[in-house]
mmCIF file of C-alpha atoms in Angstrom:
data_model
loop_
_atom_site.group_PDB
_atom_site.id
_atom_site.type_symbol
_atom_site.label_atom_id
_atom_site.label_comp_id
_atom_site.label_asym_id
_atom_site.label_seq_id
_atom_site.Cartn_x
_atom_site.Cartn_y
_atom_site.Cartn_z
ATOM 1 C CA MET Z 1 6.831 -2.947 -31.274
ATOM 2 C CA LYS Z 2 8.189 -5.167 -28.268
ATOM 3 C CA LEU Z 3 5.173 -4.538 -26.118
ATOM 4 C CA SER Z 4 2.462 -4.728 -28.489
ATOM 5 C CA VAL Z 5 3.851 -8.691 -29.497
ATOM 6 C CA LEU Z 6 4.386 -9.275 -25.661
ATOM 7 C CA SER Z 7 0.685 -8.143 -25.193
ATOM 8 C CA PHE Z 8 -0.690 -10.648 -27.959
ATOM 9 C CA CYS Z 9 1.436 -13.528 -26.710
ATOM 10 C CA SER Z 10 0.306 -13.093 -23.193
ATOM 11 C CA VAL Z 11 -3.216 -12.603 -23.794
ATOM 12 C CA THR Z 12 -3.443 -15.054 -26.384
ATOM 13 C CA LEU Z 13 -1.731 -17.896 -23.780
ATOM 14 C CA LEU Z 14 -4.329 -16.947 -21.395
ATOM 15 C CA SER Z 15 -7.013 -17.395 -23.892
ATOM 16 C CA LEU Z 16 -5.797 -20.636 -25.347
ATOM 17 C CA GLN Z 17 -5.319 -22.102 -21.390
ATOM 18 C CA ALA Z 18 -9.040 -20.732 -20.441
ATOM 19 C CA VAL Z 19 -10.223 -21.987 -23.251
ATOM 20 C CA SER Z 20 -8.521 -25.246 -22.617
ATOM 21 C CA ALA Z 21 -9.821 -25.358 -19.608
ATOM 22 C CA PHE Z 22 -13.328 -24.355 -20.143
ATOM 23 C CA ALA Z 23 -13.013 -26.907 -22.966
ATOM 24 C CA ALA Z 24 -11.629 -29.830 -20.618
ATOM 25 C CA ASN Z 25 -14.591 -28.840 -17.915
ATOM 26 C CA SER Z 26 -17.254 -29.322 -20.785
ATOM 27 C CA VAL Z 27 -15.989 -32.298 -21.827
ATOM 28 C CA SER Z 28 -15.619 -33.914 -18.669
ATOM 29 C CA LEU Z 29 -19.397 -32.637 -17.918
ATOM 30 C CA GLN Z 30 -20.292 -34.608 -21.117
ATOM 31 C CA SER Z 31 -18.719 -37.537 -19.947
ATOM 32 C CA ALA Z 32 -20.121 -37.900 -16.727
ATOM 33 C CA ASN Z 33 -23.595 -37.274 -18.355
ATOM 34 C CA GLY Z 34 -22.371 -40.507 -20.790
ATOM 35 C CA LEU Z 35 -21.834 -42.313 -17.861
ATOM 36 C CA LYS Z 36 -24.744 -42.011 -16.571
ATOM 37 C CA ARG Z 37 -26.583 -42.863 -19.204
ATOM 38 C CA LEU Z 38 -24.677 -45.980 -19.659
ATOM 39 C CA ARG Z 39 -25.050 -47.177 -15.889
ATOM 40 C CA SER Z 40 -28.733 -46.652 -16.977
ATOM 41 C CA TRP Z 41 -28.628 -49.539 -19.188
ATOM 42 C CA PRO Z 42 -29.262 -52.992 -18.928
ATOM 43 C CA VAL Z 43 -25.866 -55.064 -17.559
ATOM 44 C CA SER Z 44 -25.831 -56.994 -20.815
ATOM 45 C CA THR Z 45 -26.270 -54.053 -23.198
ATOM 46 C CA ARG Z 46 -23.272 -52.733 -21.446
ATOM 47 C CA LYS Z 47 -21.118 -55.048 -21.880
ATOM 48 C CA ALA Z 48 -21.968 -55.389 -25.482
ATOM 49 C CA GLY Z 49 -20.984 -51.804 -25.292
ATOM 50 C CA LEU Z 50 -17.914 -51.553 -23.443
ATOM 51 C CA SER Z 51 -16.816 -54.746 -25.937
ATOM 52 C CA ASP Z 52 -17.202 -53.093 -29.017
ATOM 53 C CA ASN Z 53 -14.332 -50.391 -28.129
ATOM 54 C CA GLY Z 54 -16.729 -47.800 -26.108
ATOM 55 C CA GLN Z 55 -18.716 -47.301 -29.268
ATOM 56 C CA ALA Z 56 -21.854 -47.194 -26.756
ATOM 57 C CA LEU Z 57 -20.327 -44.378 -24.368
ATOM 58 C CA MET Z 58 -19.388 -42.454 -27.737
ATOM 59 C CA MET Z 59 -23.007 -42.996 -29.011
ATOM 60 C CA SER Z 60 -24.426 -41.662 -25.669
ATOM 61 C CA LEU Z 61 -22.686 -38.438 -25.582
ATOM 62 C CA PRO Z 62 -24.779 -35.510 -27.106
ATOM 63 C CA ARG Z 63 -24.250 -34.433 -30.449
ATOM 64 C CA GLY Z 64 -22.919 -30.675 -31.637
ATOM 65 C CA GLY Z 65 -20.394 -31.249 -29.053
ATOM 66 C CA ALA Z 66 -18.507 -27.583 -30.181
ATOM 67 C CA ALA Z 67 -22.052 -25.827 -29.811
ATOM 68 C CA VAL Z 68 -22.182 -27.229 -25.848
ATOM 69 C CA ALA Z 69 -18.796 -26.349 -24.920
ATOM 70 C CA ALA Z 70 -19.680 -22.588 -26.457
ATOM 71 C CA ASN Z 71 -22.418 -22.522 -24.518
ATOM 72 C CA ASP Z 72 -20.380 -23.596 -21.351
ATOM 73 C CA ILE Z 73 -17.597 -21.361 -21.668
ATOM 74 C CA LEU Z 74 -19.755 -18.457 -22.084
ATOM 75 C CA SER Z 75 -22.083 -19.239 -19.308
ATOM 76 C CA THR Z 76 -19.108 -19.975 -16.750
ATOM 77 C CA LEU Z 77 -17.485 -16.257 -18.199
ATOM 78 C CA LYS Z 78 -21.135 -15.242 -17.199
ATOM 79 C CA ASP Z 79 -20.948 -16.504 -13.888
ATOM 80 C CA GLN Z 80 -17.254 -15.403 -12.924
ATOM 81 C CA ILE Z 81 -17.950 -11.802 -13.928
ATOM 82 C CA THR Z 82 -20.886 -11.968 -11.817
ATOM 83 C CA GLY Z 83 -19.445 -13.668 -9.008
ATOM 84 C CA ALA Z 84 -16.187 -10.746 -9.448
ATOM 85 C CA THR Z 85 -18.944 -7.993 -8.826
ATOM 86 C CA THR Z 86 -21.566 -9.609 -6.168
ATOM 87 C CA THR Z 87 -19.816 -8.919 -2.810
ATOM 88 C CA PRO Z 88 -17.463 -5.489 -2.150
ATOM 89 C CA SER Z 89 -14.750 -8.034 -1.209
ATOM 90 C CA ALA Z 90 -14.929 -9.438 -4.687
ATOM 91 C CA LEU Z 91 -15.150 -6.033 -6.802
ATOM 92 C CA PHE Z 92 -12.136 -4.907 -4.739
ATOM 93 C CA ASN Z 93 -9.916 -7.944 -5.540
ATOM 94 C CA SER Z 94 -11.104 -7.398 -9.279
ATOM 95 C CA ALA Z 95 -10.219 -3.933 -9.407
ATOM 96 C CA LEU Z 96 -6.920 -4.688 -7.327
ATOM 97 C CA LEU Z 97 -6.236 -7.545 -9.675
ATOM 98 C CA THR Z 98 -6.711 -5.307 -12.971
ATOM 99 C CA LEU Z 99 -5.019 -2.524 -11.665
ATOM 100 C CA ALA Z 100 -1.798 -4.866 -10.966
ATOM 101 C CA LEU Z 101 -1.993 -6.199 -14.788
ATOM 102 C CA THR Z 102 -2.360 -2.687 -16.000
ATOM 103 C CA THR Z 103 0.839 -1.474 -13.880
ATOM 104 C CA THR Z 104 2.615 -4.485 -15.208
ATOM 105 C CA ALA Z 105 2.459 -3.939 -18.468
ATOM 106 C CA PHE Z 106 3.187 0.057 -17.908
ATOM 107 C CA LYS Z 107 6.300 -1.397 -16.642
ATOM 108 C CA ILE Z 108 7.417 -3.597 -19.664
ATOM 109 C CA PHE Z 109 6.396 -0.857 -21.786
ATOM 110 C CA GLN Z 110 8.580 1.508 -20.075
ATOM 111 C CA LYS Z 111 11.370 -1.042 -19.757
ATOM 112 C CA SER Z 112 11.102 -2.269 -23.329
ATOM 113 C CA SER Z 113 11.303 1.936 -24.232
ATOM 114 C CA GLU Z 114 14.447 2.289 -22.256
ATOM 115 C CA SER Z 115 16.145 -0.899 -23.471
ATOM 116 C CA GLY Z 116 15.117 0.268 -27.258
ATOM 117 C CA GLY Z 117 16.761 3.480 -26.866
ATOM 118 C CA ASN Z 118 20.222 4.714 -28.356
ATOM 119 C CA VAL Z 119 21.290 5.952 -24.467
ATOM 120 C CA LYS Z 120 22.598 3.350 -22.189
ATOM 121 C CA ARG Z 121 22.909 4.134 -18.412
ATOM 122 C CA SER Z 122 25.817 3.375 -16.648
ATOM 123 C CA GLU Z 123 26.017 0.548 -14.057
ATOM 124 C CA LYS Z 124 24.381 1.349 -10.522
ATOM 125 C CA PRO Z 125 27.297 1.846 -8.057
ATOM 126 C CA ASN Z 126 27.014 -0.673 -5.228
ATOM 127 C CA SER Z 127 27.004 2.021 -2.857
ATOM 128 C CA ILE Z 128 23.866 3.030 -4.240
ATOM 129 C CA LYS Z 129 22.058 -0.064 -4.259
ATOM 130 C CA SER Z 130 22.986 -0.412 -0.666
ATOM 131 C CA LEU Z 131 21.523 3.075 0.384
ATOM 132 C CA GLN Z 132 18.498 1.949 -1.585
ATOM 133 C CA PHE Z 133 17.926 -1.393 0.159
ATOM 134 C CA ARG Z 134 18.936 0.663 3.393
ATOM 135 C CA PHE Z 135 16.451 3.333 3.079
ATOM 136 C CA LEU Z 136 13.605 1.921 1.670
ATOM 137 C CA SER Z 137 13.448 -1.449 3.968
ATOM 138 C CA VAL Z 138 13.115 0.760 7.053
ATOM 139 C CA PHE Z 139 10.943 3.656 5.068
ATOM 140 C CA TRP Z 140 8.063 0.711 3.793
ATOM 141 C CA LEU Z 141 8.286 -0.461 7.381
ATOM 142 C CA ILE Z 142 7.429 2.667 9.101
ATOM 143 C CA ARG Z 143 4.800 3.794 6.077
ATOM 144 C CA CYS Z 144 3.093 0.484 6.806
ATOM 145 C CA ALA Z 145 2.860 1.634 10.775
ATOM 146 C CA ASP Z 146 0.967 4.728 9.363
ATOM 147 C CA TRP Z 147 -1.125 3.393 6.829
ATOM 148 C CA LEU Z 148 -2.507 0.654 9.469
ATOM 149 C CA GLN Z 149 -3.668 3.069 11.485
ATOM 150 C CA GLY Z 150 -5.726 5.353 9.257
ATOM 151 C CA PRO Z 151 -9.112 3.734 8.579
ATOM 152 C CA TYR Z 152 -9.778 2.788 12.093
ATOM 153 C CA PHE Z 153 -8.767 6.120 13.793
ATOM 154 C CA TYR Z 154 -13.183 6.918 13.832
ATOM 155 C CA GLU Z 155 -13.872 3.239 15.019
ATOM 156 C CA VAL Z 156 -11.292 3.379 17.943
ATOM 157 C CA TYR Z 157 -12.324 6.672 19.089
ATOM 158 C CA SER Z 158 -16.313 6.318 18.416
ATOM 159 C CA SER Z 159 -16.555 2.877 20.463
ATOM 160 C CA LYS Z 160 -14.938 4.656 23.667
ATOM 161 C CA VAL Z 161 -17.756 5.498 26.445
ATOM 162 C CA PHE Z 162 -16.773 8.509 28.913
ATOM 163 C CA ASN Z 163 -18.898 8.877 31.626
ATOM 164 C CA GLY Z 164 -21.564 6.312 30.721
ATOM 165 C CA VAL Z 165 -22.170 8.210 27.218
ATOM 166 C CA GLN Z 166 -20.499 6.728 23.964
ATOM 167 C CA ALA Z 167 -18.262 9.152 22.220
ATOM 168 C CA SER Z 168 -20.031 11.260 19.901
ATOM 169 C CA MET Z 169 -18.444 12.857 16.287
ATOM 170 C CA GLY Z 170 -17.682 16.299 18.513
ATOM 171 C CA ILE Z 171 -15.734 14.052 20.960
ATOM 172 C CA VAL Z 172 -13.866 12.113 17.872
ATOM 173 C CA SER Z 173 -13.181 15.309 15.838
ATOM 174 C CA LYS Z 174 -11.607 17.072 18.790
ATOM 175 C CA LEU Z 175 -8.920 13.930 19.212
ATOM 176 C CA PHE Z 176 -8.441 14.281 15.413
ATOM 177 C CA LEU Z 177 -8.171 18.285 16.119
ATOM 178 C CA THR Z 178 -5.147 17.395 18.714
ATOM 179 C CA GLY Z 179 -3.174 15.459 16.586
ATOM 180 C CA PHE Z 180 -3.362 18.010 13.427
ATOM 181 C CA ALA Z 181 -2.770 20.997 16.016
ATOM 182 C CA SER Z 182 -0.286 19.052 17.518
ATOM 183 C CA THR Z 183 1.918 18.329 13.839
ATOM 184 C CA ALA Z 184 1.469 22.105 13.163
ATOM 185 C CA LEU Z 185 2.778 23.712 16.160
ATOM 186 C CA PHE Z 186 5.886 21.277 17.317
ATOM 187 C CA GLY Z 187 6.384 20.497 13.283
ATOM 188 C CA PRO Z 188 8.933 23.468 12.562
ATOM 189 C CA PHE Z 189 10.506 22.656 15.749
ATOM 190 C CA VAL Z 190 10.874 19.120 15.299
ATOM 191 C CA GLY Z 191 12.444 19.462 11.942
ATOM 192 C CA ARG Z 192 15.110 21.758 13.048
ATOM 193 C CA ALA Z 193 15.728 19.192 15.532
ATOM 194 C CA ALA Z 194 16.034 16.370 13.536
ATOM 195 C CA ASP Z 195 19.097 18.642 11.131
ATOM 196 C CA SER Z 196 20.802 19.538 14.645
ATOM 197 C CA TYR Z 197 20.835 16.058 16.741
ATOM 198 C CA GLY Z 198 20.445 13.761 14.005
ATOM 199 C CA ARG Z 199 18.071 12.374 10.880
ATOM 200 C CA LYS Z 200 18.552 8.858 12.584
ATOM 201 C CA LYS Z 201 17.699 9.781 15.866
ATOM 202 C CA GLY Z 202 14.695 11.883 14.562
ATOM 203 C CA THR Z 203 13.232 8.540 12.545
ATOM 204 C CA LEU Z 204 13.825 6.533 16.001
ATOM 205 C CA ALA Z 205 12.335 8.935 18.093
ATOM 206 C CA PHE Z 206 8.920 9.164 15.190
ATOM 207 C CA CYS Z 207 9.170 5.029 16.000
ATOM 208 C CA LEU Z 208 8.574 5.638 19.829
ATOM 209 C CA LEU Z 209 5.685 8.650 19.765
ATOM 210 C CA TYR Z 210 3.936 6.711 17.423
ATOM 211 C CA ALA Z 211 3.974 3.620 18.960
ATOM 212 C CA LEU Z 212 2.733 5.537 22.130
ATOM 213 C CA GLY Z 213 -0.018 6.678 20.215
ATOM 214 C CA ALA Z 214 -1.053 3.659 18.938
ATOM 215 C CA ILE Z 215 -0.937 2.102 22.426
ATOM 216 C CA SER Z 216 -2.708 5.009 24.101
ATOM 217 C CA THR Z 217 -6.288 3.566 21.980
ATOM 218 C CA LYS Z 218 -6.479 1.049 24.455
ATOM 219 C CA SER Z 219 -7.261 3.347 27.603
ATOM 220 C CA PRO Z 220 -10.737 4.605 28.223
ATOM 221 C CA LEU Z 221 -9.712 7.713 29.791
ATOM 222 C CA LEU Z 222 -9.922 10.579 27.577
ATOM 223 C CA LEU Z 223 -7.064 12.581 29.105
ATOM 224 C CA VAL Z 224 -4.480 9.703 27.919
ATOM 225 C CA LEU Z 225 -6.470 9.522 24.208
ATOM 226 C CA LEU Z 226 -5.551 12.949 23.795
ATOM 227 C CA LEU Z 227 -2.166 12.506 25.007
ATOM 228 C CA GLY Z 228 -2.155 10.098 22.326
ATOM 229 C CA ARG Z 229 -3.044 12.412 19.697
ATOM 230 C CA LEU Z 230 -0.723 14.939 20.809
ATOM 231 C CA SER Z 231 2.431 12.130 20.734
ATOM 232 C CA SER Z 232 0.876 11.078 17.367
ATOM 233 C CA GLY Z 233 1.285 14.472 15.744
ATOM 234 C CA ILE Z 234 4.460 15.080 16.703
ATOM 235 C CA GLY Z 235 5.373 11.720 15.490
ATOM 236 C CA THR Z 236 3.938 12.764 12.037
ATOM 237 C CA SER Z 237 5.908 15.881 11.383
ATOM 238 C CA LEU Z 238 8.956 13.770 12.006
ATOM 239 C CA LEU Z 239 7.822 10.680 9.911
ATOM 240 C CA PHE Z 240 7.495 13.092 6.769
ATOM 241 C CA SER Z 241 10.641 14.926 7.396
ATOM 242 C CA ALA Z 242 13.532 13.019 9.559
ATOM 243 C CA PRO Z 243 13.798 9.856 6.745
ATOM 244 C CA GLU Z 244 13.800 11.529 3.900
ATOM 245 C CA ALA Z 245 16.414 13.861 5.520
ATOM 246 C CA TRP Z 246 18.188 11.149 6.241
ATOM 247 C CA LEU Z 247 18.174 9.407 2.537
ATOM 248 C CA VAL Z 248 19.281 13.082 0.937
ATOM 249 C CA GLY Z 249 22.372 13.539 3.503
ATOM 250 C CA GLU Z 250 23.827 9.929 2.869
ATOM 251 C CA ALA Z 251 23.092 10.673 -1.071
ATOM 252 C CA GLN Z 252 25.273 13.463 -0.853
ATOM 253 C CA ASN Z 253 28.242 12.584 1.643
ATOM 254 C CA SER Z 254 28.016 8.717 -0.775
ATOM 255 C CA GLY Z 255 29.634 10.991 -3.837
ATOM 256 C CA ASP Z 256 28.483 8.563 -5.799
ATOM 257 C CA ASP Z 257 25.455 10.505 -6.963
ATOM 258 C CA PRO Z 258 26.840 14.034 -8.190
ATOM 259 C CA ASP Z 259 23.709 14.713 -10.363
ATOM 260 C CA GLY Z 260 21.091 13.439 -8.121
ATOM 261 C CA SER Z 261 19.800 10.550 -10.578
ATOM 262 C CA TYR Z 262 19.693 7.854 -8.579
ATOM 263 C CA LEU Z 263 18.390 10.173 -5.334
ATOM 264 C CA GLY Z 264 15.119 10.964 -7.862
ATOM 265 C CA GLU Z 265 15.092 7.386 -8.576
ATOM 266 C CA THR Z 266 15.043 6.080 -4.807
ATOM 267 C CA PHE Z 267 12.713 8.538 -4.460
ATOM 268 C CA GLY Z 268 10.580 7.297 -6.862
ATOM 269 C CA MET Z 269 11.114 3.503 -5.809
ATOM 270 C CA ALA Z 270 9.656 4.568 -2.226
ATOM 271 C CA TYR Z 271 6.405 6.272 -2.882
ATOM 272 C CA ALA Z 272 5.727 3.474 -6.007
ATOM 273 C CA GLY Z 273 6.147 1.188 -2.806
ATOM 274 C CA ASP Z 274 4.389 2.859 -0.913
ATOM 275 C CA ALA Z 275 1.174 2.539 -2.665
ATOM 276 C CA ILE Z 276 1.557 -1.137 -2.569
ATOM 277 C CA VAL Z 277 2.529 -0.886 1.340
ATOM 278 C CA ALA Z 278 -0.874 1.231 1.607
ATOM 279 C CA ILE Z 279 -3.324 -1.618 -0.262
ATOM 280 C CA LEU Z 280 -1.478 -4.564 1.837
ATOM 281 C CA ALA Z 281 -1.807 -2.679 4.932
ATOM 282 C CA GLY Z 282 -5.634 -1.822 4.519
ATOM 283 C CA GLN Z 283 -5.908 -5.720 4.150
ATOM 284 C CA PHE Z 284 -3.403 -6.529 7.266
ATOM 285 C CA ALA Z 285 -6.050 -4.130 9.371
ATOM 286 C CA GLY Z 286 -8.842 -5.664 8.483
ATOM 287 C CA THR Z 287 -7.871 -8.940 9.631
ATOM 288 C CA ALA Z 288 -6.445 -7.469 12.705
ATOM 289 C CA ALA Z 289 -9.372 -5.938 13.526
ATOM 290 C CA SER Z 290 -11.538 -8.792 12.910
ATOM 291 C CA ILE Z 291 -9.532 -11.104 15.550
ATOM 292 C CA ARG Z 292 -8.562 -7.857 17.882
ATOM 293 C CA GLY Z 293 -11.218 -5.560 17.600
ATOM 294 C CA PRO Z 294 -10.935 -1.830 16.642
ATOM 295 C CA THR Z 295 -7.308 -1.345 18.708
ATOM 296 C CA GLY Z 296 -6.309 -4.484 16.713
ATOM 297 C CA PRO Z 297 -4.493 -2.329 13.932
ATOM 298 C CA PHE Z 298 -3.048 -0.236 16.572
ATOM 299 C CA GLU Z 299 -1.427 -3.080 18.186
ATOM 300 C CA LEU Z 300 -0.085 -4.451 14.740
ATOM 301 C CA SER Z 301 1.164 -1.131 14.170
ATOM 302 C CA THR Z 302 3.469 -1.305 17.108
ATOM 303 C CA GLY Z 303 4.894 -4.358 15.789
ATOM 304 C CA PHE Z 304 5.990 -2.461 12.316
ATOM 305 C CA LEU Z 305 7.302 0.545 14.594
ATOM 306 C CA GLY Z 306 9.156 -2.238 16.853
ATOM 307 C CA ILE Z 307 10.732 -3.642 13.281
ATOM 308 C CA GLY Z 308 11.646 -0.472 12.016
ATOM 309 C CA ALA Z 309 13.530 1.189 14.406
ATOM 310 C CA LEU Z 310 15.202 -2.113 15.031
ATOM 311 C CA MET Z 311 16.551 -2.155 11.230
ATOM 312 C CA ALA Z 312 17.057 1.356 11.028
ATOM 313 C CA THR Z 313 19.335 1.104 14.406
ATOM 314 C CA LEU Z 314 21.288 -1.886 12.305
ATOM 315 C CA LEU Z 315 21.783 -0.055 9.083
ATOM 316 C CA TRP Z 316 21.636 3.535 9.182
ATOM 317 C CA LYS Z 317 24.323 5.925 10.272
ATOM 318 C CA GLU Z 318 23.502 8.985 11.608
ATOM 319 C CA ASN Z 319 23.842 12.138 9.646
ATOM 320 C CA VAL Z 320 22.916 15.717 10.572
ATOM 321 C CA ALA Z 321 22.996 18.658 8.630
ATOM 322 C CA GLU Z 322 25.757 20.564 7.613
ATOM 323 C CA SER Z 323 26.618 23.438 9.646
ATOM 324 C CA ASN Z 324 27.033 27.403 8.615
ATOM 325 C CA GLU Z 325 30.024 29.365 9.132
ATOM 326 C CA SER Z 326 28.170 31.468 11.275
ATOM 327 C CA ASN Z 327 26.793 30.367 14.252
ATOM 328 C CA SER Z 328 23.402 32.133 13.715
ATOM 329 C CA LYS Z 329 20.670 29.799 13.187
ATOM 330 C CA PRO Z 330 17.830 30.485 10.761
ATOM 331 C CA THR Z 331 14.307 31.330 11.898
ATOM 332 C CA ILE Z 332 10.891 30.800 11.514
ATOM 333 C CA ARG Z 333 10.991 34.090 10.232
ATOM 334 C CA GLU Z 334 13.489 33.661 7.873
ATOM 335 C CA ALA Z 335 11.709 31.060 6.377
ATOM 336 C CA PHE Z 336 8.511 32.777 5.862
ATOM 337 C CA GLU Z 337 9.785 35.567 4.121
ATOM 338 C CA VAL Z 338 11.728 32.888 1.619
ATOM 339 C CA VAL Z 339 8.373 31.511 1.385
ATOM 340 C CA LYS Z 340 6.422 34.506 0.245
ATOM 341 C CA LYS Z 341 9.232 35.750 -1.819
ATOM 342 C CA ASP Z 342 9.074 32.319 -4.269
ATOM 343 C CA PRO Z 343 5.600 31.790 -5.597
ATOM 344 C CA LYS Z 344 6.396 28.150 -6.310
ATOM 345 C CA ILE Z 345 7.562 27.205 -2.700
ATOM 346 C CA MET Z 346 3.920 29.039 -1.791
ATOM 347 C CA SER Z 347 1.900 27.103 -4.438
ATOM 348 C CA VAL Z 348 3.172 23.869 -3.935
ATOM 349 C CA GLY Z 349 2.379 24.281 0.153
ATOM 350 C CA ALA Z 350 -1.024 25.523 -0.889
ATOM 351 C CA VAL Z 351 -1.953 22.178 -2.946
ATOM 352 C CA GLN Z 352 -0.391 20.020 -0.093
ATOM 353 C CA SER Z 353 -2.259 21.632 2.459
ATOM 354 C CA LEU Z 354 -5.605 21.479 0.561
ATOM 355 C CA PHE Z 355 -4.844 17.838 -0.908
ATOM 356 C CA GLU Z 356 -4.427 16.642 3.019
ATOM 357 C CA ALA Z 357 -7.495 18.777 4.110
ATOM 358 C CA ALA Z 358 -9.448 16.975 1.710
ATOM 359 C CA MET Z 359 -8.393 13.491 2.471
ATOM 360 C CA TYR Z 360 -8.542 13.940 6.562
ATOM 361 C CA ILE Z 361 -12.323 15.151 5.977
ATOM 362 C CA PHE Z 362 -12.668 12.038 3.997
ATOM 363 C CA VAL Z 363 -10.805 9.798 6.564
ATOM 364 C CA LEU Z 364 -13.334 10.716 9.195
ATOM 365 C CA GLN Z 365 -16.560 11.118 7.772
ATOM 366 C CA TRP Z 366 -15.805 8.000 5.587
ATOM 367 C CA PRO Z 367 -16.842 5.289 8.465
ATOM 368 C CA PRO Z 368 -19.840 7.076 9.680
ATOM 369 C CA ALA Z 369 -21.191 7.310 6.303
ATOM 370 C CA LEU Z 370 -21.025 3.946 5.632
ATOM 371 C CA SER Z 371 -22.866 2.716 8.847
ATOM 372 C CA ALA Z 372 -25.582 5.071 8.610
#
């Protein structure tokens, strides 16, 4: 009910503002036309008209002002709708605005539902608020660095010239495959190293490795580009393991979230904000590419990585995985047995792998498809 009232009030206010603006616009147009007619009269007639309390000007305005104003409103609305879809940029901005308004309405509905319920949640502890700030500020920065690079992988590698020949789709595909193979080969060992030596160190290592991969795109040498993709692949393994493991470890150590409800809330905030970060990163990357060329987004990415590493250094405390009483460490074979015994783990892994495969096929094929 609250949402309906709020929505109605919002739409009504917006409609009134639009009608007022359009009406004011049409009145000003009519007044301007009337002034033009007034100026066309002889001087004696103009003086007589003006001395008669402006009746001559009022008589010069067209009849049926309401109909004219309505036509102007419809014409202006038609022009605005047409202008919002004429170019890709305008269409994107219109769709983004619609999505933002829809999301805002959903959040209002969610808040009103929570406030209307009988269950009252206790005040969030200050330690949880501090943890969320420290994690999200770093997480969104390093995620932005990752998003900045994605749209321009193909363009930056396809712009390279090797032995006087422009880089082919085959070369670009091999560079992509190098990064993915690096992630697959080193991922299990990298995750274990982060648990053993520290998740904060793992996050800082990601920033360094990813920055090296970004800087390598400036090189015209194929070997340097391959090494850069190798470095980025290892960094990707750290990006999707170390920061989140750090958050879980800190939440467990705080003792203020025994049931994990605030931990779930933090993850929800992280990935809801990540979608906004991705949109902003696309805009930043486009601007950087227009100024610095296809390597511009990678240069900007190193800046975000540097800021993220600095904030992690200042805000994060180190934490490691809890050690078992026995000195034996779990092996890859044992992990494989656990996955094989639990079909849910296998299903989640299969869904994620298929989704990632589809996404990266799209990333690789989309730029040349648009330029064809």
